[in-house]
Short mmCIF file of C-alpha atoms in Angstrom, two decimals:
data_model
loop_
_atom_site.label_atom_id
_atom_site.label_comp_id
_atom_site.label_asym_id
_atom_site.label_seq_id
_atom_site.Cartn_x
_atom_site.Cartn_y
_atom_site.Cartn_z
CA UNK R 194 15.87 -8.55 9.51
CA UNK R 195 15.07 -5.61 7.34
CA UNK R 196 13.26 -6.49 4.09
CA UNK R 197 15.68 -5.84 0.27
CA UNK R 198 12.84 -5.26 -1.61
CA UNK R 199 9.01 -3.32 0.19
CA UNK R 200 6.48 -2.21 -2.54
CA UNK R 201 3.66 -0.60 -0.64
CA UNK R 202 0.14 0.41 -2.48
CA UNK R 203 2.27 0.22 -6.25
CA UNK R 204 -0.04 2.59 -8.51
CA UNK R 205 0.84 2.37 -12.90
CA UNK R 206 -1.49 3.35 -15.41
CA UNK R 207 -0.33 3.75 -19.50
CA UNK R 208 -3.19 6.43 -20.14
CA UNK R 209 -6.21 5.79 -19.43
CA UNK R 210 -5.79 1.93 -19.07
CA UNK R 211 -4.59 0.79 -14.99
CA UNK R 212 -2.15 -1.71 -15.05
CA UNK R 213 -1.19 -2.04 -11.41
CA UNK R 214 -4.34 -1.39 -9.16
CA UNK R 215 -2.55 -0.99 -6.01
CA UNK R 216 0.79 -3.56 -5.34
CA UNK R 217 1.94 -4.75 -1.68
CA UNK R 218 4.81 -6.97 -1.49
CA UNK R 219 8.11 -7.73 0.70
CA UNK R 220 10.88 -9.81 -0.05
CA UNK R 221 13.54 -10.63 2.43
CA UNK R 222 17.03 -11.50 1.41
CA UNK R 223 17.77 -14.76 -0.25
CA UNK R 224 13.85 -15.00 -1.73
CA UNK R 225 12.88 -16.42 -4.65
CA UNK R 226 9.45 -14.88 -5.94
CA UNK R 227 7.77 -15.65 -8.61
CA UNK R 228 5.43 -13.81 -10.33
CA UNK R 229 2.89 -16.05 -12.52
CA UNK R 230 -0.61 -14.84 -13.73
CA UNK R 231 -2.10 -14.46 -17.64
CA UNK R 232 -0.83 -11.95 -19.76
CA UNK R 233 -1.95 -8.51 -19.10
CA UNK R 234 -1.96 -9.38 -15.44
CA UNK R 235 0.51 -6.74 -14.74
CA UNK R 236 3.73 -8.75 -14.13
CA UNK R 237 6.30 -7.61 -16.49
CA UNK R 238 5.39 -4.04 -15.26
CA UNK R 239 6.00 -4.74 -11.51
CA UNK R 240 9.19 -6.00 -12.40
CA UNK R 241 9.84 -3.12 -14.75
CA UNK R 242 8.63 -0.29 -12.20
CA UNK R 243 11.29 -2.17 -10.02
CA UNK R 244 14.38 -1.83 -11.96
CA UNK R 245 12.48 1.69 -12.96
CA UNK R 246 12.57 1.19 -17.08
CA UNK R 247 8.26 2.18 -16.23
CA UNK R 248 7.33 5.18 -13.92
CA UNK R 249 4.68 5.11 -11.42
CA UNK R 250 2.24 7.66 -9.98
CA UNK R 251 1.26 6.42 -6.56
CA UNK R 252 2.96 3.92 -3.54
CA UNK R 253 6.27 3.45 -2.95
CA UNK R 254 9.17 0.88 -4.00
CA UNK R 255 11.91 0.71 -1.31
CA UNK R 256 15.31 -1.21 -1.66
CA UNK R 257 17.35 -2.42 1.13
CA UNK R 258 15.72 0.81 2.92
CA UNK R 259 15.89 3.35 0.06
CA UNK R 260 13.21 5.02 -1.85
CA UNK R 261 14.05 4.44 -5.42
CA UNK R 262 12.38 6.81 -8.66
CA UNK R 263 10.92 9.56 -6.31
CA UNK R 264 11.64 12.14 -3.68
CA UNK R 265 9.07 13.77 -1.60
CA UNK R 266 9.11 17.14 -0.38
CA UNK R 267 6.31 17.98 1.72
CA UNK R 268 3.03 17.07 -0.53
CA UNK R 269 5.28 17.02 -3.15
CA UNK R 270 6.35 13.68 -5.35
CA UNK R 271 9.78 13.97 -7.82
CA UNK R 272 10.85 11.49 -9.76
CA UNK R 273 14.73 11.91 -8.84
CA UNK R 274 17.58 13.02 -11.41
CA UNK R 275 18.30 11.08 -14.22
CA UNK R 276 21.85 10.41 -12.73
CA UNK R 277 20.46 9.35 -9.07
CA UNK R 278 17.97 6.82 -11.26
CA UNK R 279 20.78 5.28 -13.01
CA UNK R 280 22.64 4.32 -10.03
CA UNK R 281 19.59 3.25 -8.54
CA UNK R 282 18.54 0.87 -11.26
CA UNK R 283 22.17 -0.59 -11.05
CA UNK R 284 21.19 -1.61 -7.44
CA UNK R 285 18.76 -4.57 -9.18
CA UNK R 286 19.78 -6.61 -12.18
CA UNK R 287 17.59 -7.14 -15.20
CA UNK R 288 17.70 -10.33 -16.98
CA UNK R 289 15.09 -9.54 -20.23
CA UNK R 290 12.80 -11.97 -22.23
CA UNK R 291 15.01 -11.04 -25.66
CA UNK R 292 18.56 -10.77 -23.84
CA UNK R 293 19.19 -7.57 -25.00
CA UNK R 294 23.17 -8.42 -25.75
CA UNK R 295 24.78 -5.37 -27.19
CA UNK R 296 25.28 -6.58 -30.48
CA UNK R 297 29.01 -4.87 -31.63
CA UNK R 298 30.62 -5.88 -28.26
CA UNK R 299 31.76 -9.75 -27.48
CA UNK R 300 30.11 -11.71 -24.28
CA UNK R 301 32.79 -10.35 -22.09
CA UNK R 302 32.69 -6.84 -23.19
CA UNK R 303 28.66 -7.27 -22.75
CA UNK R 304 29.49 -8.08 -19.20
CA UNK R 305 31.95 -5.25 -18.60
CA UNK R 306 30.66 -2.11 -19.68
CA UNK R 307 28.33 -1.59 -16.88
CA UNK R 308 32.22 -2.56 -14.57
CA UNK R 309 33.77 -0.08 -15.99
CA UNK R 310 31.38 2.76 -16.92
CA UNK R 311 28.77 2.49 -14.13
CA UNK R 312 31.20 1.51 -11.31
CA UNK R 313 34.44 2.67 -12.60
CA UNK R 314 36.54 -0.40 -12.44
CA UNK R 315 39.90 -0.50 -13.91
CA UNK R 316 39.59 -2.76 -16.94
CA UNK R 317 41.63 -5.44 -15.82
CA UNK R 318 39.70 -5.71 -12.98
CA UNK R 319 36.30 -5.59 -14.51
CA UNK R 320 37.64 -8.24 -17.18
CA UNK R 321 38.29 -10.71 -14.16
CA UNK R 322 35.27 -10.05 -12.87
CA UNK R 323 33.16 -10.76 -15.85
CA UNK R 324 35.22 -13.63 -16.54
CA UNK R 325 34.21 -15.34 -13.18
CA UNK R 326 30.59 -14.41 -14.10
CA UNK R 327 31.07 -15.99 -17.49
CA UNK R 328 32.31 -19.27 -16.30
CA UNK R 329 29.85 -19.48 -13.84
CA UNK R 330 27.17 -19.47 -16.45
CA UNK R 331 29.14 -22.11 -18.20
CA UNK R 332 30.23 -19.54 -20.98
CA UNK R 333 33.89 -18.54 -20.72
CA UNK R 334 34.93 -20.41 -23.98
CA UNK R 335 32.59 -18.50 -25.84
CA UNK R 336 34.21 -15.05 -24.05
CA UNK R 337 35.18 -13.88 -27.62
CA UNK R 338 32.14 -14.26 -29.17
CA UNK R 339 29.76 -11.90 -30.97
CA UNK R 340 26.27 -12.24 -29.71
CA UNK R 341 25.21 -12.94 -33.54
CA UNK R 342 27.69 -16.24 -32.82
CA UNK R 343 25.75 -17.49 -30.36
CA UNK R 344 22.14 -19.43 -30.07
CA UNK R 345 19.76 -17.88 -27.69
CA UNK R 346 20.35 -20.11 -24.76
CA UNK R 347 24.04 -18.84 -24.53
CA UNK R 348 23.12 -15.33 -25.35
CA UNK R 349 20.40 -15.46 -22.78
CA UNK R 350 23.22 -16.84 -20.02
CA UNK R 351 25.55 -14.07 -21.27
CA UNK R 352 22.89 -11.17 -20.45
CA UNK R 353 22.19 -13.13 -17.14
CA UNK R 354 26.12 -12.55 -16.40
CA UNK R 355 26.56 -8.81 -17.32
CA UNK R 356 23.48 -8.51 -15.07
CA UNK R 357 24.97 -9.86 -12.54
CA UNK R 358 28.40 -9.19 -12.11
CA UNK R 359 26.88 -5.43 -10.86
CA UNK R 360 26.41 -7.29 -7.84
CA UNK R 361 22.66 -5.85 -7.44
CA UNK R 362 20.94 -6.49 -4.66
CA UNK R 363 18.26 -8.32 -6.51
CA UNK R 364 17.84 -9.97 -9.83
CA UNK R 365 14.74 -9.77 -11.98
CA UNK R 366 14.19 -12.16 -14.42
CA UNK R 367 11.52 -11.41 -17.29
CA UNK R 368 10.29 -14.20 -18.99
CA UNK R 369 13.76 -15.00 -19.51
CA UNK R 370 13.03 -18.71 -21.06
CA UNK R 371 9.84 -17.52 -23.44
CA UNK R 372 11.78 -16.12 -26.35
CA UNK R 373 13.95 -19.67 -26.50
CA UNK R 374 13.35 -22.94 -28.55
CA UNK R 375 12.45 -25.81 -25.71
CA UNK R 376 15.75 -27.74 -25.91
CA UNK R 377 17.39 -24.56 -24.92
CA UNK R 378 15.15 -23.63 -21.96
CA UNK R 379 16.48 -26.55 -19.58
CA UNK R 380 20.55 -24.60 -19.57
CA UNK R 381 19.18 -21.23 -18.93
CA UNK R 382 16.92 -22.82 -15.78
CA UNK R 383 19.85 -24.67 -14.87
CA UNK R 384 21.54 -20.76 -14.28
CA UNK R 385 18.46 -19.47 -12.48
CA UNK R 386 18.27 -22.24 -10.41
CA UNK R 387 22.20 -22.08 -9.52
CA UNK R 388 21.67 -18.47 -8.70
CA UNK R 389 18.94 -19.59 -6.18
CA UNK R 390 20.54 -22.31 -4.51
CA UNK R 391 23.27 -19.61 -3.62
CA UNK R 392 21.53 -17.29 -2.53
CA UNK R 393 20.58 -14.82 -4.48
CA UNK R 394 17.87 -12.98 -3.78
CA UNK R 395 15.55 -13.08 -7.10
CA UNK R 396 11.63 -11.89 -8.42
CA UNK R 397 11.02 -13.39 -12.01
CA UNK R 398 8.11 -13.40 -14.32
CA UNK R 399 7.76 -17.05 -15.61
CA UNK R 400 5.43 -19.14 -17.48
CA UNK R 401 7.37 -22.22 -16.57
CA UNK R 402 5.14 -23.62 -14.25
CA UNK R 403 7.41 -26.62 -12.71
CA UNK R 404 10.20 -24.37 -12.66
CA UNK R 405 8.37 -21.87 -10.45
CA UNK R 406 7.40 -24.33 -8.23
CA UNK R 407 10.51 -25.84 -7.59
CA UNK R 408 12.80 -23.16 -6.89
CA UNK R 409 10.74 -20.45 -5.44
CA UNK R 410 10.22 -19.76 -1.79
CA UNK R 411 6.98 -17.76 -2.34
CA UNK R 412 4.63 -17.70 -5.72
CA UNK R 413 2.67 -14.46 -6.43
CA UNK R 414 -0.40 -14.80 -8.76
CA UNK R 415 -1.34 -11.84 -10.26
CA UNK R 416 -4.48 -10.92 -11.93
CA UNK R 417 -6.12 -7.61 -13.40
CA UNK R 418 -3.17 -5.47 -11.66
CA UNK R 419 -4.00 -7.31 -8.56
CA UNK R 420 -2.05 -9.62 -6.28
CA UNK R 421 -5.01 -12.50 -6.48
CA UNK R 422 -3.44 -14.97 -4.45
CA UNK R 423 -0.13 -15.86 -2.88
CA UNK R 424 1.71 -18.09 -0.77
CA UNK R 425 4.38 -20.75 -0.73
CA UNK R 426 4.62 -22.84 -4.12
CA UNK R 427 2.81 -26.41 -2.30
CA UNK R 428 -0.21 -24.29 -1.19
CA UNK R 429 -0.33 -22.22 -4.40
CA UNK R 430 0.17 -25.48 -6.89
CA UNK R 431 -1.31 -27.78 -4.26
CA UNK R 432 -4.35 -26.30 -3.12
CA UNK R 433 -4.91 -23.42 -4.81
CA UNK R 434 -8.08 -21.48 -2.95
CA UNK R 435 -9.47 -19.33 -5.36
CA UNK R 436 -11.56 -20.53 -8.69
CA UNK R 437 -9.42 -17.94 -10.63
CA UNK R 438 -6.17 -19.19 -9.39
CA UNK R 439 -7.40 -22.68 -9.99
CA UNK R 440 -8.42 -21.96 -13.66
CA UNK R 441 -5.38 -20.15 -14.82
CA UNK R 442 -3.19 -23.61 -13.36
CA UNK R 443 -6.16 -25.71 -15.36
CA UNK R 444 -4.75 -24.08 -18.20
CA UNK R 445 -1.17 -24.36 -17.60
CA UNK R 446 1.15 -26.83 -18.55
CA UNK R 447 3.04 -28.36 -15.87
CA UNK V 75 41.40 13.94 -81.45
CA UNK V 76 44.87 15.06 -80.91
CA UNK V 77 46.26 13.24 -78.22
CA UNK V 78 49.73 14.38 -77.84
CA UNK V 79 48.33 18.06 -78.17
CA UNK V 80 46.10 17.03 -75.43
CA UNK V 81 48.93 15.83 -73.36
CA UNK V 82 51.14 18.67 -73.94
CA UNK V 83 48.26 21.04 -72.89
CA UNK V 84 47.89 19.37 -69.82
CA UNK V 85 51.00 19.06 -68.83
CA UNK V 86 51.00 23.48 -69.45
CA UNK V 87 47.81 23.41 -67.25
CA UNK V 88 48.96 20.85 -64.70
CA UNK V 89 49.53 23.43 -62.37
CA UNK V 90 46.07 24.82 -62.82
CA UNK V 91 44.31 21.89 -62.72
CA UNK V 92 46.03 20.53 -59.67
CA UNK V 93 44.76 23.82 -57.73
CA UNK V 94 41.43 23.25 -58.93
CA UNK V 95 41.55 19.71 -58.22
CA UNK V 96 42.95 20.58 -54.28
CA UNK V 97 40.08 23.19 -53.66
CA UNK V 98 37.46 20.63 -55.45
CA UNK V 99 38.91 17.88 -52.18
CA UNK V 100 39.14 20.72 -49.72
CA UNK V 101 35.23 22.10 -50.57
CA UNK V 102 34.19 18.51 -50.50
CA UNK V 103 36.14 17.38 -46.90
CA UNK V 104 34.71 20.56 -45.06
CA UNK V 105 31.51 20.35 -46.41
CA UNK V 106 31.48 16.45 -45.54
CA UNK V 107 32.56 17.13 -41.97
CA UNK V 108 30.89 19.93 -41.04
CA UNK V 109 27.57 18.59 -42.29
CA UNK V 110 27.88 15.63 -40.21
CA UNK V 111 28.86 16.87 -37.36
CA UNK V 112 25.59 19.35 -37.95
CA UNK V 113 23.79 16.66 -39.01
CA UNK V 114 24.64 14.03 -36.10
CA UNK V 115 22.94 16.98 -34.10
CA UNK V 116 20.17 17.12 -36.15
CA UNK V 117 19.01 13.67 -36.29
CA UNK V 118 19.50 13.99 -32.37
CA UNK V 119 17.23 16.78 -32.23
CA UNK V 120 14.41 14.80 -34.40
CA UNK V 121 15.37 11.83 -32.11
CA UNK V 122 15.13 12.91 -28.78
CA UNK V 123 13.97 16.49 -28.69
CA UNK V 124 10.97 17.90 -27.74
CA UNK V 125 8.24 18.56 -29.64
CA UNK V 126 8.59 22.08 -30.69
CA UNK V 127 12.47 21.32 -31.48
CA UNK V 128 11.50 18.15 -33.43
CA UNK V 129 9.00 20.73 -35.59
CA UNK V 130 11.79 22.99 -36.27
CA UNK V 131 14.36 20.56 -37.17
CA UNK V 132 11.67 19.01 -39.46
CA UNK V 133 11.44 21.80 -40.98
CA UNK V 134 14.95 22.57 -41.81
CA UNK V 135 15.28 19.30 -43.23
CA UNK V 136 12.36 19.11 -45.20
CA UNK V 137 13.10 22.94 -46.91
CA UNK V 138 17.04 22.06 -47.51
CA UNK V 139 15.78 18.54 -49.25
CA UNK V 140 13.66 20.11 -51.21
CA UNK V 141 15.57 22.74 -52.91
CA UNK V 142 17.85 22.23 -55.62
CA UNK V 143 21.43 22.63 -53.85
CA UNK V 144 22.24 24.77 -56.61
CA UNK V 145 19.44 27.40 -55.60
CA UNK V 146 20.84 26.89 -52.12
CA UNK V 147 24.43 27.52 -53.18
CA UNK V 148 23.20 30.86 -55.30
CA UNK V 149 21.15 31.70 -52.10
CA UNK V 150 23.96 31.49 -49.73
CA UNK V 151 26.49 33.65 -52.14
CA UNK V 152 24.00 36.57 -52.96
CA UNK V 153 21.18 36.56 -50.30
CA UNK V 154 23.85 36.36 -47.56
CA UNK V 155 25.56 39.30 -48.53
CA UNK V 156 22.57 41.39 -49.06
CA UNK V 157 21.65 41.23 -44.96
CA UNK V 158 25.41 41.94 -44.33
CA UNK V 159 27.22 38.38 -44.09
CA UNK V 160 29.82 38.85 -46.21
CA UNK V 161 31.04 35.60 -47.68
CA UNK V 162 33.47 34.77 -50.26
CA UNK V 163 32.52 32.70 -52.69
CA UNK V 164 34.28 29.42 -51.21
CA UNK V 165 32.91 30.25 -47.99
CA UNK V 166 29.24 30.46 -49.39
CA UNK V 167 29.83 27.59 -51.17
CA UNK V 168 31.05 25.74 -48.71
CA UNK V 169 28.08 26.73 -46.40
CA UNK V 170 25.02 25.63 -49.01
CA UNK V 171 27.02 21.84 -49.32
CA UNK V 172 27.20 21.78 -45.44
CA UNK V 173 23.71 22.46 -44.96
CA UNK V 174 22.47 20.14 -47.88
CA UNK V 175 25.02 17.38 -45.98
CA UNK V 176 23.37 18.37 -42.99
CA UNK V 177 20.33 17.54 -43.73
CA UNK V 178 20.93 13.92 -45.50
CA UNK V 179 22.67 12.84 -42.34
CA UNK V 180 20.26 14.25 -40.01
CA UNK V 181 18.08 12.22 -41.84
CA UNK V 182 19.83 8.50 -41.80
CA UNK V 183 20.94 9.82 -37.61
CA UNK V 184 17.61 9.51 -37.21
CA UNK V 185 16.39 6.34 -39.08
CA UNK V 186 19.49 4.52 -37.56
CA UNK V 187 18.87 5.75 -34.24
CA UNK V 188 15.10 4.51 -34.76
CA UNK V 189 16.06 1.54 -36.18
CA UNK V 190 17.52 0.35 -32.85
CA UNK V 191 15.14 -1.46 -30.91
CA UNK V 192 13.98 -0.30 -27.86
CA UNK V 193 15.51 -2.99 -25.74
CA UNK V 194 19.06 -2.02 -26.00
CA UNK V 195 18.28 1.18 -24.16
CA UNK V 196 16.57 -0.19 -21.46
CA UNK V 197 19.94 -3.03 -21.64
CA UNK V 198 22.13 -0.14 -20.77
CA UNK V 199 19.72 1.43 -18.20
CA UNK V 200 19.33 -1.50 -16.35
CA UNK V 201 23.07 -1.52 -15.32
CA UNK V 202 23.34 1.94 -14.54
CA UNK V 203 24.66 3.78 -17.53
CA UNK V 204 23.04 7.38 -17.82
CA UNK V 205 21.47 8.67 -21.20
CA UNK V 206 25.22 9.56 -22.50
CA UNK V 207 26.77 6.70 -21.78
CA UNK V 208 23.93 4.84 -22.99
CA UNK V 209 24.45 6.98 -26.37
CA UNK V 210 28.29 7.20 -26.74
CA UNK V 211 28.95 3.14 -25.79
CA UNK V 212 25.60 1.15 -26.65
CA UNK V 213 23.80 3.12 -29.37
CA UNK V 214 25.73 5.64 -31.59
CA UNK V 215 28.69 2.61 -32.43
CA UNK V 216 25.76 0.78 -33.68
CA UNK V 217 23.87 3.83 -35.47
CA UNK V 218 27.29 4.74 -37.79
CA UNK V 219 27.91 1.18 -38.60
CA UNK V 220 24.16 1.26 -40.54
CA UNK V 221 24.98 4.67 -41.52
CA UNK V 222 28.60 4.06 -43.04
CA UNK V 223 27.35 2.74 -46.50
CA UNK V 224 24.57 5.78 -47.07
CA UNK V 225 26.65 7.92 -45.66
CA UNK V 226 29.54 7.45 -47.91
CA UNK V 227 26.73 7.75 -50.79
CA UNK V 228 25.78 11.31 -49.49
CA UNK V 229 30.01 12.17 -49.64
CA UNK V 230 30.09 11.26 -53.00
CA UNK V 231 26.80 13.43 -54.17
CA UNK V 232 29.13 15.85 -52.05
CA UNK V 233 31.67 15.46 -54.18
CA UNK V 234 29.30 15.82 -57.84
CA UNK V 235 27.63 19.02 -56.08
CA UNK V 236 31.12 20.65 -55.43
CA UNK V 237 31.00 21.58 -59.36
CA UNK V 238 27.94 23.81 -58.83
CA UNK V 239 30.37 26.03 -57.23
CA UNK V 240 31.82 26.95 -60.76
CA UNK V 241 28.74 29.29 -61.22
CA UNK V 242 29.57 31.64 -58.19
CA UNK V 243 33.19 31.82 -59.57
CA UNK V 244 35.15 29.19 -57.22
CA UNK V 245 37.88 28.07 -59.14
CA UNK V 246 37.38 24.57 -58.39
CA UNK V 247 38.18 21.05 -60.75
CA UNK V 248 35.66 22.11 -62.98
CA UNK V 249 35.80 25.75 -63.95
CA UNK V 250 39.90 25.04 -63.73
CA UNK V 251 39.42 22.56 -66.75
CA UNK V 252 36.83 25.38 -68.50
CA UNK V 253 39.41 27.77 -68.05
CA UNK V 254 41.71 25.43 -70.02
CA UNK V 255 39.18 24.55 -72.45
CA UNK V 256 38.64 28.46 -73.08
CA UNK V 257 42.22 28.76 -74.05
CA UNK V 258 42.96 25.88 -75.81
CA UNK V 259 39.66 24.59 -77.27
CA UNK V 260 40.10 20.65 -76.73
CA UNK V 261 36.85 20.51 -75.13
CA UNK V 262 36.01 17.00 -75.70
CA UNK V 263 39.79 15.94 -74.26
CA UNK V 264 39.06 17.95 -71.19
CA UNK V 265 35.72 17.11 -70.65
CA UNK V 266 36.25 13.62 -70.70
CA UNK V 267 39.55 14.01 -68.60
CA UNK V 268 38.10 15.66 -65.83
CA UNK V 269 34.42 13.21 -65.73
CA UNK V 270 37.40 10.71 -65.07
CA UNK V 271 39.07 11.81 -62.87
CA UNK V 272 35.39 13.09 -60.86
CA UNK V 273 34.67 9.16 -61.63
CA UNK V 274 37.96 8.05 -59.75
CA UNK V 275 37.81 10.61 -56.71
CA UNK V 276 34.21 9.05 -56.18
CA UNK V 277 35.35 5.47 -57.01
CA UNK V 278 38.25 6.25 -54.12
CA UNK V 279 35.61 7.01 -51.78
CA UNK V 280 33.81 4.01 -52.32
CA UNK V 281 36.43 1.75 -51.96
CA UNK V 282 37.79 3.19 -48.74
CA UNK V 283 34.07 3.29 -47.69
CA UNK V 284 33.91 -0.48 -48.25
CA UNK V 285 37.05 -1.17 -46.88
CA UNK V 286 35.97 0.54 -43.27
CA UNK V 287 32.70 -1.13 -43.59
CA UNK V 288 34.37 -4.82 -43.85
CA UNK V 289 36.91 -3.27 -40.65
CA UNK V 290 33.91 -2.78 -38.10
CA UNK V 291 31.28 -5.03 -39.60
CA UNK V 292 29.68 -7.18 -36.72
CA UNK V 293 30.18 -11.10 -37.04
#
């Protein structure tokens, strides 16, 4: 089976400052990675240089067998048309650490824009779409709401809908339970972890230590733009091998 | 004060004053509506353009702001017409208020646009809606719902500013009522019917202003 997601020798710097020193990874559909390592690590912007919100300047990110952000022609490297990028990016979903609801639209216009405008739908069609999306994250009553009229666990399941009803081929998930008060981290899990046990194929950044170790099939620990260590969640939570690894769970709740 | 006088005088200039009062509306509405639509450009240009276009822009803004609009309106009607644009004076006038306009709403464009954080952008992005879309559906209804209240402030200087017209000879509200002054000499009566009826044209705005702002305010 061909991999979704191949990042081969991933290269980001923000000036003078590297951030990813060189990234290898594969994901096969129906994965669940997660990405955990301290802040600064370089996380966030693997995920970001995936749905392409960050640039690169060396290596390669291919999905389902397509070269996304760049072009080469001969020696050459071009970062593709702004209107080839955006259908690109629509190929992964983005789930973000502050939701990122449009504020002026209710939930279920949140979750049909990208229908309508991106992939043309009619809007009746869209609006059944994003109304199977919304009761699947538990949140169709709330389909005329504002995003102001919601707390942060239901705006969080909201973005986590209008991401996916694209249908992407992946979903990234950025810290998407860090910007929420603890009694509302357990429902927005309870999504990610529904997502997972059907299927989807997912990479998230997470500080939520149990969480990544139940419901992921591989755990990536990242460290000074490296990948440090990796490996299925027993051997990474269980016997960690390196000291670094070992410290960074030390000082991790679980 | 002789108030019937008064009344019977203005019922004579009615006519007069109703002209004036039409061209005062019609100088204020263009000027209002071509300056935004200038200015929404502007504040795009200081938004998103490049730096040597952001330099220019900032530029324009910063001379227009800082000259009285009354120098600007003089400019337009004599220095025009000196390098061969010929203008009448409710064109030139009309001109100078756009430009100020221009200028004011370039300016809030900008700080609304700004004001936006960074993460509804990359929202829209990440499902697949191009830099237009991502302006037209997620970021410019938001932008005019901050600017509605400042922006209804900069119609009503508008408004005041369309007077300063009376000194290149545009027979607006103002030099109407002088005219009627001139021939009847109730100054005081006139004076203080035309301030209030400046006073209601502005309240007007206001109200409708608030009214809209109630319509599309966000829950």
């Amino acid at each position: 089976m061909s991999p979704i997601l191949t990042i081969t020798d991933l290269h980001k710097s923000f000036g003078d400052l590297e951030v990813l020193k060189g990234i290898d990874m594969t994901m096969q559909k129906g994965d669940v990675v997660s990405l955990i390592g301290s802040s600064g690590s370089g996380k966030t912007t693997l995920l970001r240089c995936v749905n392409l919100l960050e640039d690169f300047e060396r290596g390669s990110i291919e999905l389902d067998g397509e070269a996304i952000g760049y072009r080469h022609e001969g020696s050459e490297r071009r970062r593709l048309s702004e209107r080839h990028i955006a259908r690109q990016r629509a190929m992964t979903g983005m789930a973000f650490q502050q939701f990122n609801l449009f504020p002026h639209m209710t939930a279920i216009r949140n979750v049909m824009l990208g229908l309508t405008k991106t992939k043309k739908m009619a809007k009746d069609e869209a609006y059944a779409i994003a109304e199977k999306w919304l009761e699947r994250v538990g949140m169709i009553e709330r389909r005329d709401h504002f995003p102001g009229q919601l707390s942060g666990g239901q705006q969080q399941r909201v973005a986590i809908a209008r991401a996916i009803a694209m249908n992407p081929r992946i979903m990234l998930f950025d810290e998407v339970t860090s910007a929420l008060d603890p009694e509302l981290v357990k429902e927005v899990l309870a999504v990610v972890r529904d997502l997972a046990d059907d299927g989807m194929t997912m990479l998230l950044v997470t500080h939520e230590m149990r969480f990544a170790r139940d419901v992921s099939s591989k755990v990536v620990f990242m460290h000074h733009g490296r990948i440090h260590e990796e490996g299925p969640p027993e051997q990474i939570f269980g016997a960690p091998e390196t000291d670094r690894l070992r410290g960074f769970l030390a000082n991790s709740e679980m | 004060m002789n108030f019937s006088l008064f009344l019977t005088e203005l019922w004579n200039a009615r006519m007069n004053l109703l002209a004036g009062l039409g061209d005062t509306v019609l100088i204020s509405v263009a000027s209002v509506l071509l300056g935004t639509f200038l200015g929404v450009f502007v504040g795009l240009a200081m938004t998103y353009g490049n730096k040597p276009t952001r330099f220019g822009v900032r530029l324009y803004i910063d001379f227009l702001r800082g000259t009285p609009v009354f120098v600007l309106i003089l400019a337009c009607f004599y220095i025009l017409s000196v390098v061969g644009l010929d203008l009448s004076a409710f064109q030139a006038g009309v001109l100078a208020l756009t430009m100020f306009c221009s200028s004011h709403v370039g300016e809030i464009v900008r700080g609304a646009l700004k004001a936006i954080p960074a993460g509804q952008t990359e929202a829209a992005k990440s499902i697949g809606l191009t830099f237009g879309q991502t302006f037209a559906y997620v970021l410019l209804p938001q932008a005019l719902r901050q600017i509605l209240p400042t922006w209804v402030n900069t119609a009503t200087e508008i408004v005041k500013a369309s007077t300063l017209l009376s000194i290149i000879g545009v027979v607006e509200l103002l030099l109407a009522t002088q005219q009627v002054i001139s021939r009847t000499y109730l100054s005081l009566e006139f004076y203080l019917f035309v301030g209030f009826v400046y006073f209601i044209l502005n309240f007007l705005i206001e109200q409708a202003g608030r009214a809209v702002e109630r319509r599309i305010s966000i829950p």
